[in-house]
Amino acid sequence: MATNTPALYAVIGNPIEHSRSPLIHRAFARQFDLELTYEKIWAPIDGFEEAVNAFVKRGGRGMNVTVPFKLEAFDLAGRHSERAERALAANTLVFAPDPAEPIFADNTDGVGLVNDLTFHGVNVSGRRLLILGAGGATRGVLAPLLQQAPEELVIANRNPERAYGLVEEFSDAAGDCQLSGCPLAGIEESRFDLIINATPASLTAQLPPLPDALVGSGTVAYDMAYGAEPTVFMEWGESRGARALDGLGMLVEQAAESFTLWHGKRPDTAPVRELLREEILAAAQREAED
Ligand code: NDP
């Protein structure tokens, strides 16, 4: 690769066309006058490894990984951060200049969520938390949330066995936190301080069956999904008096963590949050006009 060629990065997934990662990473790079190329790569469901190898051959230095490849990304790497080991899933890969060196895998989703909660002044320590969903996103955020020492953390999932499995797997990280699982349709009717929707239900405007008693004054309803409009879950929380937040900030914060790992520089996330919000609203406007 010629020395004046901008370093090559990408986000890989299936689907990938709606990914905002290129916009975010280019905005971060501008803060440091850093030249980089950041692409979107669509890979066939059974073609993840091949797509990664082709990218590395082209001189790729780092990759963000999204649905459905986070587990495969972890397996492909030869070295892992502690938080990736804990999640058994990776959303960030680092490729050394020498392709013989092992790939390094990290998981920045959890710290992204915690940093976003901090940004919004949401305190987790000593609080009662409820997480809806027991998939990859929940797996990624559990340990960083438990590190904040909540009083209680309940994982509620449609298939309760997956929730029980996570409780067993993460029990050693729980410390004094009371960690438990339950079916999504069987959540104990008591007030939680923070309810995190880590299911993709909002993307199809579906609302899990949630009793009103979960929300009280001071409850935060946090949806990992985001869009131009508040999600159905956010509307459910807000209409019952909760403060509602979407996952846009988590997306920007997890990207900032990947950027720092790749470039050794920590970007300012506040202007990029605004830029992304504007871009999502503008895209919705364009769609409405079409
Ligand atoms: P997975 O497919 O790994 O897991 C999905 C989970 O949601 C499963 O527990 C599944 O239950 C449950 N679920 C799926 N559909 C429904 C439904 N209609 N009603 C109730 N429960 C449902 O997905 P991820 O964990 O990777 O992602 C979850 C969401 O979080 C996605 O929307 C993703 O975009 C978002 N996300 C956002 C991030 C951000 O930065 N803002 C970062 C990472 C994820 P079951 O086990 O019973 O099938």
mmCIF file of C-alpha atoms and ligand atoms in Angstrom:
data_model
loop_
_atom_site.group_PDB
_atom_site.id
_atom_site.type_symbol
_atom_site.label_atom_id
_atom_site.label_comp_id
_atom_site.label_asym_id
_atom_site.label_seq_id
_atom_site.Cartn_x
_atom_site.Cartn_y
_atom_site.Cartn_z
ATOM 1 C CA MET A 1 0.000 0.000 0.000
ATOM 2 C CA ALA A 2 1.357 3.454 -0.879
ATOM 3 C CA THR A 3 2.252 5.496 2.206
ATOM 4 C CA ASN A 4 -0.102 8.350 1.257
ATOM 5 C CA THR A 5 -3.121 6.029 0.932
ATOM 6 C CA PRO A 6 -5.633 6.782 3.721
ATOM 7 C CA ALA A 7 -5.915 3.949 6.250
ATOM 8 C CA LEU A 8 -8.792 1.588 5.488
ATOM 9 C CA TYR A 9 -11.620 0.776 7.928
ATOM 10 C CA ALA A 10 -15.115 -0.668 7.520
ATOM 11 C CA VAL A 11 -18.294 -1.881 9.154
ATOM 12 C CA ILE A 12 -19.480 -5.363 8.167
ATOM 13 C CA GLY A 13 -22.954 -6.831 8.571
ATOM 14 C CA ASN A 14 -26.018 -8.262 6.874
ATOM 15 C CA PRO A 15 -28.009 -6.109 6.266
ATOM 16 C CA ILE A 16 -25.660 -3.107 6.253
ATOM 17 C CA GLU A 17 -27.120 -0.414 3.971
ATOM 18 C CA HIS A 18 -28.633 1.599 6.842
ATOM 19 C CA SER A 19 -25.484 1.642 8.987
ATOM 20 C CA ARG A 20 -24.495 5.094 10.273
ATOM 21 C CA SER A 21 -20.980 3.988 11.269
ATOM 22 C CA PRO A 22 -19.245 5.574 8.213
ATOM 23 C CA LEU A 23 -20.821 8.961 9.036
ATOM 24 C CA ILE A 24 -19.768 8.698 12.682
ATOM 25 C CA HIS A 25 -16.171 7.604 12.024
ATOM 26 C CA ARG A 26 -15.638 10.221 9.301
ATOM 27 C CA ALA A 27 -16.914 12.896 11.702
ATOM 28 C CA PHE A 28 -14.543 11.671 14.429
ATOM 29 C CA ALA A 29 -11.632 11.641 11.937
ATOM 30 C CA ARG A 30 -12.327 15.276 10.954
ATOM 31 C CA GLN A 31 -11.802 16.294 14.595
ATOM 32 C CA PHE A 32 -8.137 15.223 14.233
ATOM 33 C CA ASP A 33 -7.603 16.005 10.515
ATOM 34 C CA LEU A 34 -7.115 12.286 10.107
ATOM 35 C CA GLU A 35 -7.375 10.838 6.610
ATOM 36 C CA LEU A 36 -9.212 7.552 6.530
ATOM 37 C CA THR A 37 -11.454 5.514 4.308
ATOM 38 C CA TYR A 38 -14.416 3.908 6.087
ATOM 39 C CA GLU A 39 -16.604 1.547 4.032
ATOM 40 C CA LYS A 40 -19.764 -0.507 4.501
ATOM 41 C CA ILE A 41 -19.291 -4.183 3.686
ATOM 42 C CA TRP A 42 -22.240 -6.498 3.121
ATOM 43 C CA ALA A 43 -21.249 -10.133 3.653
ATOM 44 C CA PRO A 44 -23.348 -13.206 2.866
ATOM 45 C CA ILE A 45 -24.538 -15.027 6.014
ATOM 46 C CA ASP A 46 -22.049 -17.848 5.358
ATOM 47 C CA GLY A 47 -19.293 -15.568 4.010
ATOM 48 C CA PHE A 48 -18.048 -13.568 6.997
ATOM 49 C CA GLU A 49 -14.516 -14.983 7.211
ATOM 50 C CA GLU A 50 -13.972 -14.727 3.470
ATOM 51 C CA ALA A 51 -15.094 -11.078 3.477
ATOM 52 C CA VAL A 52 -12.773 -10.256 6.390
ATOM 53 C CA ASN A 53 -9.817 -11.953 4.677
ATOM 54 C CA ALA A 54 -10.460 -10.029 1.441
ATOM 55 C CA PHE A 55 -10.611 -6.766 3.412
ATOM 56 C CA VAL A 56 -7.335 -7.509 5.194
ATOM 57 C CA LYS A 57 -5.684 -8.313 1.830
ATOM 58 C CA ARG A 58 -6.731 -4.823 0.639
ATOM 59 C CA GLY A 59 -4.887 -3.318 3.613
ATOM 60 C CA GLY A 60 -7.814 -3.027 6.060
ATOM 61 C CA ARG A 61 -6.703 -1.976 9.542
ATOM 62 C CA GLY A 62 -9.922 -2.174 11.527
ATOM 63 C CA MET A 63 -13.532 -3.270 11.301
ATOM 64 C CA ASN A 64 -16.754 -2.736 13.181
ATOM 65 C CA VAL A 65 -18.961 -5.808 13.218
ATOM 66 C CA THR A 66 -22.718 -5.795 13.452
ATOM 67 C CA VAL A 67 -25.627 -8.249 13.287
ATOM 68 C CA PRO A 68 -25.328 -11.195 12.702
ATOM 69 C CA PHE A 69 -21.537 -11.604 12.823
ATOM 70 C CA LYS A 70 -20.483 -10.608 16.356
ATOM 71 C CA LEU A 71 -20.026 -14.189 17.574
ATOM 72 C CA GLU A 72 -18.108 -15.188 14.439
ATOM 73 C CA ALA A 73 -15.917 -12.099 14.800
ATOM 74 C CA PHE A 74 -14.996 -13.234 18.294
ATOM 75 C CA ASP A 75 -14.192 -16.756 17.052
ATOM 76 C CA LEU A 76 -12.077 -15.477 14.156
ATOM 77 C CA ALA A 77 -9.781 -13.420 16.385
ATOM 78 C CA GLY A 78 -6.627 -14.825 17.977
ATOM 79 C CA ARG A 79 -6.501 -12.249 20.782
ATOM 80 C CA HIS A 80 -9.383 -10.730 22.763
ATOM 81 C CA SER A 81 -9.948 -7.908 25.224
ATOM 82 C CA GLU A 82 -11.294 -8.913 28.622
ATOM 83 C CA ARG A 83 -14.711 -7.444 27.811
ATOM 84 C CA ALA A 84 -14.898 -9.399 24.533
ATOM 85 C CA GLU A 85 -13.938 -12.581 26.430
ATOM 86 C CA ARG A 86 -16.721 -11.860 28.885
ATOM 87 C CA ALA A 87 -19.310 -11.318 26.116
ATOM 88 C CA LEU A 88 -17.967 -14.063 23.784
ATOM 89 C CA ALA A 89 -18.870 -11.567 21.043
ATOM 90 C CA ALA A 90 -16.942 -8.792 19.282
ATOM 91 C CA ASN A 91 -18.042 -5.599 17.539
ATOM 92 C CA THR A 92 -14.516 -4.279 16.857
ATOM 93 C CA LEU A 93 -11.596 -5.981 15.101
ATOM 94 C CA VAL A 94 -8.041 -4.693 14.789
ATOM 95 C CA PHE A 95 -5.747 -5.985 12.025
ATOM 96 C CA ALA A 96 -1.993 -5.630 12.471
ATOM 97 C CA PRO A 97 0.074 -4.351 9.502
ATOM 98 C CA ASP A 98 1.677 -7.809 9.398
ATOM 99 C CA PRO A 99 -1.142 -10.210 8.352
ATOM 100 C CA ALA A 100 0.678 -13.050 10.141
ATOM 101 C CA GLU A 101 -0.153 -11.358 13.465
ATOM 102 C CA PRO A 102 -3.383 -12.533 15.119
ATOM 103 C CA ILE A 103 -6.554 -10.437 14.791
ATOM 104 C CA PHE A 104 -7.477 -8.579 17.997
ATOM 105 C CA ALA A 105 -11.171 -8.468 19.023
ATOM 106 C CA ASP A 106 -12.906 -6.073 21.396
ATOM 107 C CA ASN A 107 -16.508 -5.455 22.437
ATOM 108 C CA THR A 108 -17.348 -1.782 22.938
ATOM 109 C CA ASP A 109 -21.170 -2.079 23.134
ATOM 110 C CA GLY A 110 -21.280 -2.280 26.937
ATOM 111 C CA VAL A 111 -18.999 0.666 27.588
ATOM 112 C CA GLY A 112 -20.941 2.538 24.897
ATOM 113 C CA LEU A 113 -24.169 2.059 26.847
ATOM 114 C CA VAL A 114 -22.590 2.958 30.186
ATOM 115 C CA ASN A 115 -20.981 6.104 28.693
ATOM 116 C CA ASP A 116 -24.297 7.118 27.143
ATOM 117 C CA LEU A 117 -26.123 6.655 30.466
ATOM 118 C CA THR A 118 -23.416 8.785 32.107
ATOM 119 C CA PHE A 119 -23.804 11.421 29.371
ATOM 120 C CA HIS A 120 -27.516 11.628 30.234
ATOM 121 C CA GLY A 121 -26.833 11.708 33.980
ATOM 122 C CA VAL A 122 -28.433 8.298 34.578
ATOM 123 C CA ASN A 123 -26.945 6.610 37.618
ATOM 124 C CA VAL A 124 -26.970 2.814 37.781
ATOM 125 C CA SER A 125 -25.238 2.263 41.105
ATOM 126 C CA GLY A 126 -27.633 1.018 43.808
ATOM 127 C CA ARG A 127 -30.581 1.061 41.360
ATOM 128 C CA ARG A 128 -33.089 -1.561 40.174
ATOM 129 C CA LEU A 129 -32.508 -2.486 36.508
ATOM 130 C CA LEU A 130 -34.630 -4.470 34.086
ATOM 131 C CA ILE A 131 -33.273 -5.626 30.707
ATOM 132 C CA LEU A 132 -35.684 -6.873 28.063
ATOM 133 C CA GLY A 133 -34.006 -9.406 25.760
ATOM 134 C CA ALA A 134 -31.205 -11.926 26.188
ATOM 135 C CA GLY A 135 -29.455 -11.737 22.819
ATOM 136 C CA GLY A 136 -26.061 -10.458 21.747
ATOM 137 C CA ALA A 137 -26.645 -6.865 22.881
ATOM 138 C CA THR A 138 -27.626 -7.942 26.400
ATOM 139 C CA ARG A 139 -24.615 -10.273 26.516
ATOM 140 C CA GLY A 140 -22.358 -7.338 25.605
ATOM 141 C CA VAL A 141 -23.710 -4.881 28.184
ATOM 142 C CA LEU A 142 -24.184 -7.162 31.204
ATOM 143 C CA ALA A 143 -20.671 -7.088 32.648
ATOM 144 C CA PRO A 144 -20.173 -3.291 32.234
ATOM 145 C CA LEU A 145 -23.581 -2.689 33.870
ATOM 146 C CA LEU A 146 -22.814 -5.078 36.742
ATOM 147 C CA GLN A 147 -19.515 -3.229 37.276
ATOM 148 C CA GLN A 148 -21.622 -0.161 38.130
ATOM 149 C CA ALA A 149 -23.003 -2.111 41.124
ATOM 150 C CA PRO A 150 -26.770 -1.921 40.647
ATOM 151 C CA GLU A 151 -28.848 -3.235 43.567
ATOM 152 C CA GLU A 152 -30.806 -5.588 41.316
ATOM 153 C CA LEU A 153 -30.739 -6.611 37.656
ATOM 154 C CA VAL A 154 -33.549 -8.671 36.107
ATOM 155 C CA ILE A 155 -33.213 -10.129 32.589
ATOM 156 C CA ALA A 156 -36.615 -10.779 31.002
ATOM 157 C CA ASN A 157 -36.748 -12.716 27.746
ATOM 158 C CA ARG A 158 -39.382 -14.196 25.450
ATOM 159 C CA ASN A 159 -37.530 -17.508 25.685
ATOM 160 C CA PRO A 160 -36.791 -17.498 29.438
ATOM 161 C CA GLU A 161 -34.151 -20.240 29.134
ATOM 162 C CA ARG A 162 -31.816 -17.735 27.451
ATOM 163 C CA ALA A 163 -32.317 -15.309 30.343
ATOM 164 C CA TYR A 164 -31.597 -18.045 32.907
ATOM 165 C CA GLY A 165 -28.513 -19.035 30.901
ATOM 166 C CA LEU A 166 -27.122 -15.484 31.043
ATOM 167 C CA VAL A 167 -27.835 -15.268 34.780
ATOM 168 C CA GLU A 168 -25.815 -18.437 35.332
ATOM 169 C CA GLU A 169 -22.993 -17.295 33.060
ATOM 170 C CA PHE A 170 -22.680 -13.840 34.630
ATOM 171 C CA SER A 171 -23.349 -14.760 38.273
ATOM 172 C CA ASP A 172 -19.627 -14.462 39.081
ATOM 173 C CA ALA A 173 -19.661 -10.832 37.836
ATOM 174 C CA ALA A 174 -22.729 -9.876 39.894
ATOM 175 C CA GLY A 175 -21.011 -9.065 43.199
ATOM 176 C CA ASP A 176 -23.712 -7.848 45.623
ATOM 177 C CA CYS A 177 -26.197 -7.255 42.815
ATOM 178 C CA GLN A 178 -29.244 -9.515 42.857
ATOM 179 C CA LEU A 179 -29.180 -10.994 39.337
ATOM 180 C CA SER A 180 -32.200 -12.971 38.099
ATOM 181 C CA GLY A 181 -34.077 -13.974 34.964
ATOM 182 C CA CYS A 182 -37.748 -14.371 34.060
ATOM 183 C CA PRO A 183 -40.077 -14.774 31.073
ATOM 184 C CA LEU A 184 -40.907 -11.538 29.250
ATOM 185 C CA ALA A 185 -44.586 -12.122 29.988
ATOM 186 C CA GLY A 186 -43.925 -12.781 33.701
ATOM 187 C CA ILE A 187 -42.041 -9.737 35.011
ATOM 188 C CA GLU A 188 -42.687 -9.003 38.677
ATOM 189 C CA GLU A 189 -45.012 -5.981 38.927
ATOM 190 C CA SER A 190 -42.791 -3.552 40.796
ATOM 191 C CA ARG A 191 -41.093 -0.283 39.934
ATOM 192 C CA PHE A 192 -37.672 -0.243 38.224
ATOM 193 C CA ASP A 193 -35.283 2.722 38.010
ATOM 194 C CA LEU A 194 -33.998 1.800 34.556
ATOM 195 C CA ILE A 195 -35.688 -0.394 31.943
ATOM 196 C CA ILE A 196 -33.510 -1.181 28.925
ATOM 197 C CA ASN A 197 -35.154 -2.534 25.800
ATOM 198 C CA ALA A 198 -32.463 -4.739 24.237
ATOM 199 C CA THR A 199 -34.874 -6.456 21.840
ATOM 200 C CA PRO A 200 -35.319 -5.369 18.217
ATOM 201 C CA ALA A 201 -39.116 -5.257 18.795
ATOM 202 C CA SER A 202 -39.298 -1.462 18.299
ATOM 203 C CA LEU A 203 -37.874 -1.794 14.790
ATOM 204 C CA THR A 204 -41.198 -3.405 13.797
ATOM 205 C CA ALA A 205 -43.246 -1.167 16.130
ATOM 206 C CA GLN A 206 -43.888 -4.056 18.525
ATOM 207 C CA LEU A 207 -44.169 -3.521 22.247
ATOM 208 C CA PRO A 208 -43.350 -6.342 24.666
ATOM 209 C CA PRO A 209 -46.149 -7.064 27.201
ATOM 210 C CA LEU A 210 -45.120 -4.725 30.027
ATOM 211 C CA PRO A 211 -47.185 -4.012 33.154
ATOM 212 C CA ASP A 212 -47.707 -0.313 33.997
ATOM 213 C CA ALA A 213 -46.415 -0.950 37.528
ATOM 214 C CA LEU A 214 -42.829 -1.192 36.165
ATOM 215 C CA VAL A 215 -42.743 2.589 35.710
ATOM 216 C CA GLY A 216 -42.805 5.140 38.491
ATOM 217 C CA SER A 217 -41.473 8.611 39.069
ATOM 218 C CA GLY A 218 -37.782 8.698 38.149
ATOM 219 C CA THR A 219 -37.880 5.625 35.896
ATOM 220 C CA VAL A 220 -35.767 5.801 32.740
ATOM 221 C CA ALA A 221 -37.028 3.847 29.702
ATOM 222 C CA TYR A 222 -34.023 3.270 27.430
ATOM 223 C CA ASP A 223 -34.460 1.737 23.995
ATOM 224 C CA MET A 224 -31.323 0.467 22.256
ATOM 225 C CA ALA A 225 -33.165 1.055 18.980
ATOM 226 C CA TYR A 226 -33.341 4.592 17.570
ATOM 227 C CA GLY A 227 -34.938 6.461 14.712
ATOM 228 C CA ALA A 228 -36.373 9.776 13.607
ATOM 229 C CA GLU A 229 -39.373 9.329 15.930
ATOM 230 C CA PRO A 230 -39.544 8.042 19.509
ATOM 231 C CA THR A 231 -40.000 4.249 19.475
ATOM 232 C CA VAL A 232 -43.178 2.531 20.726
ATOM 233 C CA PHE A 233 -41.275 1.479 23.839
ATOM 234 C CA MET A 234 -40.208 5.080 24.514
ATOM 235 C CA GLU A 235 -43.803 6.230 24.010
ATOM 236 C CA TRP A 236 -45.010 3.526 26.406
ATOM 237 C CA GLY A 237 -42.545 4.707 29.072
ATOM 238 C CA GLU A 238 -43.122 8.421 28.521
ATOM 239 C CA SER A 239 -46.909 8.100 28.662
ATOM 240 C CA ARG A 240 -46.501 6.531 32.122
ATOM 241 C CA GLY A 241 -44.193 9.235 33.415
ATOM 242 C CA ALA A 242 -40.756 7.794 32.586
ATOM 243 C CA ARG A 243 -37.875 9.686 31.015
ATOM 244 C CA ALA A 244 -37.321 8.093 27.598
ATOM 245 C CA LEU A 245 -33.965 7.745 25.808
ATOM 246 C CA ASP A 246 -33.043 6.011 22.567
ATOM 247 C CA GLY A 247 -29.896 4.132 21.546
ATOM 248 C CA LEU A 248 -28.387 6.816 19.291
ATOM 249 C CA GLY A 249 -25.938 7.886 21.991
ATOM 250 C CA MET A 250 -24.927 4.280 22.640
ATOM 251 C CA LEU A 251 -24.131 3.897 18.945
ATOM 252 C CA VAL A 252 -21.933 7.010 18.962
ATOM 253 C CA GLU A 253 -20.217 6.060 22.231
ATOM 254 C CA GLN A 254 -19.402 2.488 21.159
ATOM 255 C CA ALA A 255 -17.972 3.945 17.933
ATOM 256 C CA ALA A 256 -15.863 6.421 19.930
ATOM 257 C CA GLU A 257 -14.407 3.510 21.878
ATOM 258 C CA SER A 258 -13.520 1.654 18.639
ATOM 259 C CA PHE A 259 -12.026 4.849 17.194
ATOM 260 C CA THR A 260 -9.853 5.307 20.292
ATOM 261 C CA LEU A 261 -8.647 1.718 20.037
ATOM 262 C CA TRP A 262 -7.702 2.136 16.362
ATOM 263 C CA HIS A 263 -6.251 5.644 16.396
ATOM 264 C CA GLY A 264 -5.139 6.252 19.995
ATOM 265 C CA LYS A 265 -7.213 9.472 20.105
ATOM 266 C CA ARG A 266 -10.523 9.972 21.956
ATOM 267 C CA PRO A 267 -13.054 11.947 19.906
ATOM 268 C CA ASP A 268 -15.599 14.399 21.283
ATOM 269 C CA THR A 269 -18.942 12.598 20.973
ATOM 270 C CA ALA A 270 -21.290 15.540 21.687
ATOM 271 C CA PRO A 271 -21.150 17.192 18.212
ATOM 272 C CA VAL A 272 -21.371 13.802 16.508
ATOM 273 C CA ARG A 273 -24.529 12.940 18.460
ATOM 274 C CA GLU A 274 -26.062 16.144 17.085
ATOM 275 C CA LEU A 275 -24.829 15.495 13.555
ATOM 276 C CA LEU A 276 -26.258 11.974 13.594
ATOM 277 C CA ARG A 277 -29.614 13.128 14.964
ATOM 278 C CA GLU A 278 -29.819 15.769 12.199
ATOM 279 C CA GLU A 279 -28.868 13.229 9.550
ATOM 280 C CA ILE A 280 -31.519 10.731 10.727
ATOM 281 C CA LEU A 281 -34.193 13.438 10.689
ATOM 282 C CA ALA A 282 -33.092 14.610 7.231
ATOM 283 C CA ALA A 283 -33.125 11.027 5.904
ATOM 284 C CA ALA A 284 -36.672 10.533 7.255
ATOM 285 C CA GLN A 285 -37.719 13.796 5.585
ATOM 286 C CA ARG A 286 -36.211 12.683 2.255
ATOM 287 C CA GLU A 287 -38.020 9.332 2.520
ATOM 288 C CA ALA A 288 -41.319 11.066 3.275
ATOM 289 C CA GLU A 289 -40.902 13.300 0.206
ATOM 290 C CA ASP A 290 -40.120 10.366 -2.145
HETATM 291 P P1 NDP B 1 -30.352 -10.611 18.990
HETATM 292 O O1 NDP B 1 -31.025 -11.090 17.755
HETATM 293 O O2 NDP B 1 -29.068 -11.234 19.407
HETATM 294 O O3 NDP B 1 -31.360 -10.792 20.251
HETATM 295 C C1 NDP B 1 -32.664 -10.345 20.181
HETATM 296 C C2 NDP B 1 -33.350 -10.532 21.542
HETATM 297 O O4 NDP B 1 -34.609 -9.886 21.486
HETATM 298 C C3 NDP B 1 -33.631 -11.975 21.901
HETATM 299 O O5 NDP B 1 -33.543 -12.086 23.301
HETATM 300 C C4 NDP B 1 -35.074 -12.178 21.421
HETATM 301 O O6 NDP B 1 -35.796 -13.098 22.212
HETATM 302 C C5 NDP B 1 -35.663 -10.835 21.660
HETATM 303 N N1 NDP B 1 -36.720 -10.483 20.700
HETATM 304 C C6 NDP B 1 -36.614 -10.434 19.351
HETATM 305 N N2 NDP B 1 -37.773 -9.991 18.803
HETATM 306 C C7 NDP B 1 -38.629 -9.776 19.843
HETATM 307 C C8 NDP B 1 -39.967 -9.335 19.918
HETATM 308 N N3 NDP B 1 -40.668 -9.015 18.817
HETATM 309 N N4 NDP B 1 -40.552 -9.230 21.137
HETATM 310 C C9 NDP B 1 -39.844 -9.545 22.243
HETATM 311 N N5 NDP B 1 -38.568 -9.985 22.240
HETATM 312 C C10 NDP B 1 -37.958 -10.096 21.042
HETATM 313 O O7 NDP B 1 -30.217 -9.040 18.809
HETATM 314 P P2 NDP B 1 -29.170 -8.085 19.558
HETATM 315 O O8 NDP B 1 -29.199 -8.461 20.992
HETATM 316 O O9 NDP B 1 -27.870 -8.089 18.844
HETATM 317 O O10 NDP B 1 -29.816 -6.638 19.330
HETATM 318 C C11 NDP B 1 -30.981 -6.225 20.022
HETATM 319 C C12 NDP B 1 -31.325 -4.797 19.636
HETATM 320 O O11 NDP B 1 -30.360 -3.896 20.155
HETATM 321 C C13 NDP B 1 -31.367 -4.542 18.123
HETATM 322 O O12 NDP B 1 -32.459 -3.702 17.846
HETATM 323 C C14 NDP B 1 -30.073 -3.831 17.840
HETATM 324 O O13 NDP B 1 -30.164 -2.985 16.709
HETATM 325 C C15 NDP B 1 -29.928 -3.018 19.136
HETATM 326 N N6 NDP B 1 -28.533 -2.627 19.384
HETATM 327 C C16 NDP B 1 -28.261 -1.286 19.442
HETATM 328 C C17 NDP B 1 -26.966 -0.865 19.680
HETATM 329 C C18 NDP B 1 -26.688 0.597 19.728
HETATM 330 O O14 NDP B 1 -25.513 0.975 19.693
HETATM 331 N N7 NDP B 1 -27.689 1.452 19.866
HETATM 332 C C19 NDP B 1 -25.844 -1.820 19.854
HETATM 333 C C20 NDP B 1 -26.258 -3.210 19.811
HETATM 334 C C21 NDP B 1 -27.563 -3.579 19.566
HETATM 335 P P3 NDP B 1 -35.703 -14.716 22.004
HETATM 336 O O15 NDP B 1 -34.427 -15.139 22.657
HETATM 337 O O16 NDP B 1 -36.911 -15.229 22.702
HETATM 338 O O17 NDP B 1 -35.709 -14.934 20.507
#
